GROMACS .gro file of C-alpha atoms in nm:
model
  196
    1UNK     CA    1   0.000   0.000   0.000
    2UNK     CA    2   0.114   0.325  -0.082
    3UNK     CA    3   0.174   0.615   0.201
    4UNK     CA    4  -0.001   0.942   0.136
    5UNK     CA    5   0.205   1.215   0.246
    6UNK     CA    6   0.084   1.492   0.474
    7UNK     CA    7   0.081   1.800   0.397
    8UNK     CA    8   0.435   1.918   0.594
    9UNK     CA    9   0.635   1.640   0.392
   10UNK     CA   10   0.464   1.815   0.090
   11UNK     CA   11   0.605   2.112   0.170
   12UNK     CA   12   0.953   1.983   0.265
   13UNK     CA   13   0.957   1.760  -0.059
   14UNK     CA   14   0.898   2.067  -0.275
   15UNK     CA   15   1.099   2.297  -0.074
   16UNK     CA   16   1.391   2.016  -0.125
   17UNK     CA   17   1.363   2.011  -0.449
   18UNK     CA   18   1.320   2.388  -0.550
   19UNK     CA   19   1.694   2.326  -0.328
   20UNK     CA   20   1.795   2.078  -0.589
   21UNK     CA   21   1.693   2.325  -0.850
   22UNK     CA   22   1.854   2.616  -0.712
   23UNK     CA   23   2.164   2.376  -0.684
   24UNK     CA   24   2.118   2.321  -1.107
   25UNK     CA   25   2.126   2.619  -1.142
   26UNK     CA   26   2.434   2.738  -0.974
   27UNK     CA   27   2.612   2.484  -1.174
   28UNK     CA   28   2.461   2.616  -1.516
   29UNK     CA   29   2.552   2.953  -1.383
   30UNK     CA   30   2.890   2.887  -1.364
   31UNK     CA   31   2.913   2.649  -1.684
   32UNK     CA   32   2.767   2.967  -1.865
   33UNK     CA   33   3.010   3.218  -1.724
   34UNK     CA   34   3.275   3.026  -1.809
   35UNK     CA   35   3.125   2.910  -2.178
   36UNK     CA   36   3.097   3.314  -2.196
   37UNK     CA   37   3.428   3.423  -2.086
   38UNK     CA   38   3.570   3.149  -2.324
   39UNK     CA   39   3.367   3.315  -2.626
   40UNK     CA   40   3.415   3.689  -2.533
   41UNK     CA   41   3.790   3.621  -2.492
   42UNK     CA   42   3.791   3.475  -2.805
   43UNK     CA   43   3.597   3.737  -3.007
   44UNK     CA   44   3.780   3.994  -2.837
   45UNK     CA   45   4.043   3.815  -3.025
   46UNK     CA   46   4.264   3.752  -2.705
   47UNK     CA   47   4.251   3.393  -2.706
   48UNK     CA   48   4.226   3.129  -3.035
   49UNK     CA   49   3.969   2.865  -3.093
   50UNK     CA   50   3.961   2.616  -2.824
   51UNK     CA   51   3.753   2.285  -2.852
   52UNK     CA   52   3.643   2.430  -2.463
   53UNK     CA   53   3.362   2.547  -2.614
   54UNK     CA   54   3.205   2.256  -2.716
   55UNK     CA   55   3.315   2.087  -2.377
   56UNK     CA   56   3.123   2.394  -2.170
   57UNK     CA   57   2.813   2.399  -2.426
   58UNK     CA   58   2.758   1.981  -2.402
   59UNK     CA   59   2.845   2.051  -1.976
   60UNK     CA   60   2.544   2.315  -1.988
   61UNK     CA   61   2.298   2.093  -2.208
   62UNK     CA   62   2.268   1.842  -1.951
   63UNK     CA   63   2.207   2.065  -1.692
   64UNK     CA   64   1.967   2.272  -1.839
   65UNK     CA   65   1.723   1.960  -1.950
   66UNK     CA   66   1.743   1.884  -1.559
   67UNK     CA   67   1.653   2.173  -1.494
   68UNK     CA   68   1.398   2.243  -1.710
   69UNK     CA   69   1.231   1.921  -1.617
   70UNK     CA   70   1.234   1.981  -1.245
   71UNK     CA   71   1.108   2.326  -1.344
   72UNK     CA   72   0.808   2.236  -1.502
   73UNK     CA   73   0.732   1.985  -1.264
   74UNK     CA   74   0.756   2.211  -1.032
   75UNK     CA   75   0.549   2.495  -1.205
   76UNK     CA   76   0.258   2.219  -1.248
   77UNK     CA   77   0.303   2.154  -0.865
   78UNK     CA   78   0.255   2.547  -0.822
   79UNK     CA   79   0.004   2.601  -1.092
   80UNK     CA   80  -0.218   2.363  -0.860
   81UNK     CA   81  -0.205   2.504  -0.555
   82UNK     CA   82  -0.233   2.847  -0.742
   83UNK     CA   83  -0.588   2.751  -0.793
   84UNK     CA   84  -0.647   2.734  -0.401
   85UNK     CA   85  -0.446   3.042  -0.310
   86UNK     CA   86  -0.443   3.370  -0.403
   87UNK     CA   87  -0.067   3.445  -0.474
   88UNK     CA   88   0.066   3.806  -0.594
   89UNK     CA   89   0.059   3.950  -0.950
   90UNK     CA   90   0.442   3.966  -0.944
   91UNK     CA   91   0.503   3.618  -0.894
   92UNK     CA   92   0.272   3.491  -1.152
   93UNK     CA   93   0.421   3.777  -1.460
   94UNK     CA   94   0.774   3.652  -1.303
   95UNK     CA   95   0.685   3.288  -1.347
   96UNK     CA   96   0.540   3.363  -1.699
   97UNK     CA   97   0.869   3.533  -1.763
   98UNK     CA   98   1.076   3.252  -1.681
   99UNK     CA   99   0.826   3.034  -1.828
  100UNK     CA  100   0.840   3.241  -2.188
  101UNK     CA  101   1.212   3.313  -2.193
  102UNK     CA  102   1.303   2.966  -2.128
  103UNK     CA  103   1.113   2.854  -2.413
  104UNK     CA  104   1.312   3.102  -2.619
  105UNK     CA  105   1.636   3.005  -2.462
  106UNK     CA  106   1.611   2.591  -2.537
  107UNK     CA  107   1.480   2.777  -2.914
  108UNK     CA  108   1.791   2.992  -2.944
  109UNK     CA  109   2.054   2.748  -2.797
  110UNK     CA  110   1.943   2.454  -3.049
  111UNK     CA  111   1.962   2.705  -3.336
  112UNK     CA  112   2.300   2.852  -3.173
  113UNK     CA  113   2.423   2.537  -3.165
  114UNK     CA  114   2.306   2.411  -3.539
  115UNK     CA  115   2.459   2.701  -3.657
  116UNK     CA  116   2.836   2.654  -3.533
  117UNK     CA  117   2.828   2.275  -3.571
  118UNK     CA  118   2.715   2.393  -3.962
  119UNK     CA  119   2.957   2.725  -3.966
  120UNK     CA  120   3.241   2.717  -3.710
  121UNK     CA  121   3.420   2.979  -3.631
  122UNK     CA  122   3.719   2.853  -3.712
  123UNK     CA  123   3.648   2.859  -4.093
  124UNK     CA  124   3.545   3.195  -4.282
  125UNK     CA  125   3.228   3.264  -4.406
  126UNK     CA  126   3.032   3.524  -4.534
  127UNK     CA  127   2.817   3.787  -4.457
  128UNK     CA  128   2.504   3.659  -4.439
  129UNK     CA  129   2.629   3.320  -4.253
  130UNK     CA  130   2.772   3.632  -4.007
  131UNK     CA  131   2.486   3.780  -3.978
  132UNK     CA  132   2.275   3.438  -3.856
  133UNK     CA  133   2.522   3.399  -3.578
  134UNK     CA  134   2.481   3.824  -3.492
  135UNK     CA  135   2.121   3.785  -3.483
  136UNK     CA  136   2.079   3.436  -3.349
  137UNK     CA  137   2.365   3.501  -3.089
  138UNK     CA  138   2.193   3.809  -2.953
  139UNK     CA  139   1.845   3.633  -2.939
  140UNK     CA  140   2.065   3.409  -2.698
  141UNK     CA  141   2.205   3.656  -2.451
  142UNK     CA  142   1.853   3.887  -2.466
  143UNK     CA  143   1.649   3.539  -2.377
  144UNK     CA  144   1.862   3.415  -2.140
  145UNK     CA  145   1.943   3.760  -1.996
  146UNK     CA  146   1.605   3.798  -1.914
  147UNK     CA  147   1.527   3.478  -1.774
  148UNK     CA  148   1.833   3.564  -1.560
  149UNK     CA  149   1.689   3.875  -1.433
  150UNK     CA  150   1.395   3.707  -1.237
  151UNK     CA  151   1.591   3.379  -1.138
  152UNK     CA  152   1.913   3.524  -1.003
  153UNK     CA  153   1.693   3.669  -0.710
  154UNK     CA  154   1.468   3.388  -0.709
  155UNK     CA  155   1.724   3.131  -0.657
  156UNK     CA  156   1.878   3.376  -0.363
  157UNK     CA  157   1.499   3.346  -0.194
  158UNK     CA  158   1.549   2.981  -0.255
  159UNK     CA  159   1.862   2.982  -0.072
  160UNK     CA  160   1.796   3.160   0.206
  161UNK     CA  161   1.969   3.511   0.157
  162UNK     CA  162   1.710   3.751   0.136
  163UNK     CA  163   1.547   3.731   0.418
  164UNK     CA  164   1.537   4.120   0.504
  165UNK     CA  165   1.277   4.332   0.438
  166UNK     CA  166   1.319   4.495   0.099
  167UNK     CA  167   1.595   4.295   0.013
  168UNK     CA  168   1.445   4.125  -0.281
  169UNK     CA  169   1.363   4.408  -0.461
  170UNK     CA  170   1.714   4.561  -0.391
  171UNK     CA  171   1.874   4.233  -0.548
  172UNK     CA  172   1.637   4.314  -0.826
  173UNK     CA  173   1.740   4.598  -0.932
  174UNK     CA  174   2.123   4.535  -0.908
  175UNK     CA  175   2.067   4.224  -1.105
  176UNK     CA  176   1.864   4.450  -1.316
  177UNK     CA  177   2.197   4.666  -1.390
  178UNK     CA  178   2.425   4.371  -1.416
  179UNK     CA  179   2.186   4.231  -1.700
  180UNK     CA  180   2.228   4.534  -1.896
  181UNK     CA  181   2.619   4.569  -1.860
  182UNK     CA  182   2.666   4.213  -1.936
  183UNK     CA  183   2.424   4.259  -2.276
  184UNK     CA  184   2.678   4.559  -2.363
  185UNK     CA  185   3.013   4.370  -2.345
  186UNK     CA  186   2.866   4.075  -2.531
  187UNK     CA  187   2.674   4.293  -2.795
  188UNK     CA  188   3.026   4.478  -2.825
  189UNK     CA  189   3.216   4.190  -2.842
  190UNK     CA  190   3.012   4.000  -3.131
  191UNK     CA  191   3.021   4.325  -3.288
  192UNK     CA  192   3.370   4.366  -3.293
  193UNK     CA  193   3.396   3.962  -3.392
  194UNK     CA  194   3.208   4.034  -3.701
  195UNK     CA  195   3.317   4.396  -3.806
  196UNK     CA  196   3.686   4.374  -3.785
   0.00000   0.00000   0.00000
């Protein structure tokens, strides 16, 4: 026979595994910073073509399908209970923002990838093969930028740091900043990558 669980192990089995989560996506965070430094490096032209790339990109695939699929479960467990409860209009446009933008990320990621397993960048190609990497590139980094916006201080909730009154929406807007810069060196960069 099988146990029904109360309603505190609920809790503690979702709040374990929005821990797991937040644990994914610390490692994804720091797969992607270093896939990015890698790439900006390189179209800064300070580095040459390493075969780290493809190491960091396969690293990150993995971790983004678990997290997407304890995401969604997670999402259907909320989207249930949302039914019963009446939660605040931020949360649910911040959910639909993750929700949307990480639908455009797994989107722009496959086509990112297609397109340098098709065109590398260590052959030379034209303009128009440049220009699907500009534009598909900078889908990339505007989808995941966003997405990044509402989880960085999510997963901090998740964690435990912001606790304090306020806090949240201080992290917010600091992330909010950081999103912006980091859209400006990478726009810059790919620019410079495909200009000169």
């Amino acid at each position: 026979m099988v146990k029904k669980m109360n309603f505190k192990e609920k809790i503690k089995s979702v709040l374990t595994l929005r821990r797991l989560n937040a644990l994914i996506v610390i490692l994804i965070f720091v797969f992607l910073i270093q896939h990015a430094l890698l790439s900006v490096l390189y179209l800064y032209n300070f580095i040459d073509y390493s075969p780290d790339f493809k190491i960091a990109g396969r690293r990150l695939f993995w971790l983004v399908l678990m997290h997407i699929i304890v995401s969604l479960y997670l999402f259907y467990k909320d989207h249930r209970k949302r039914k019963k409860i009446n939660l605040y209009r931020d949360i649910i446009t911040e959910t639909h923002q993750q929700i949307i933008t990480g639908i455009f990320i797994v989107l722009f990621a496959s086509l990112h990838v297609v397109s340098y397993s098709l065109y590398s960048l260590e052959t030379s190609f034209g303009f128009s093969i440049s220009l699907v990497h500009f534009i598909i590139d900078n889908l990339l980094f505007i989808s995941l930028l966003l997405h990044l916006r509402v989880s960085i201080p999510r997963l901090l909730v998740s964690l435990g740091f912001l606790v304090e009154k306020d806090s949240y929406r201080k992290v917010k807007k600091i992330v909010n900043i950081l999103v912006v810069l980091i859209f400006l060196i990478l726009l810059l960069a790919e620019i410079m990558f495909y200009l000169f």
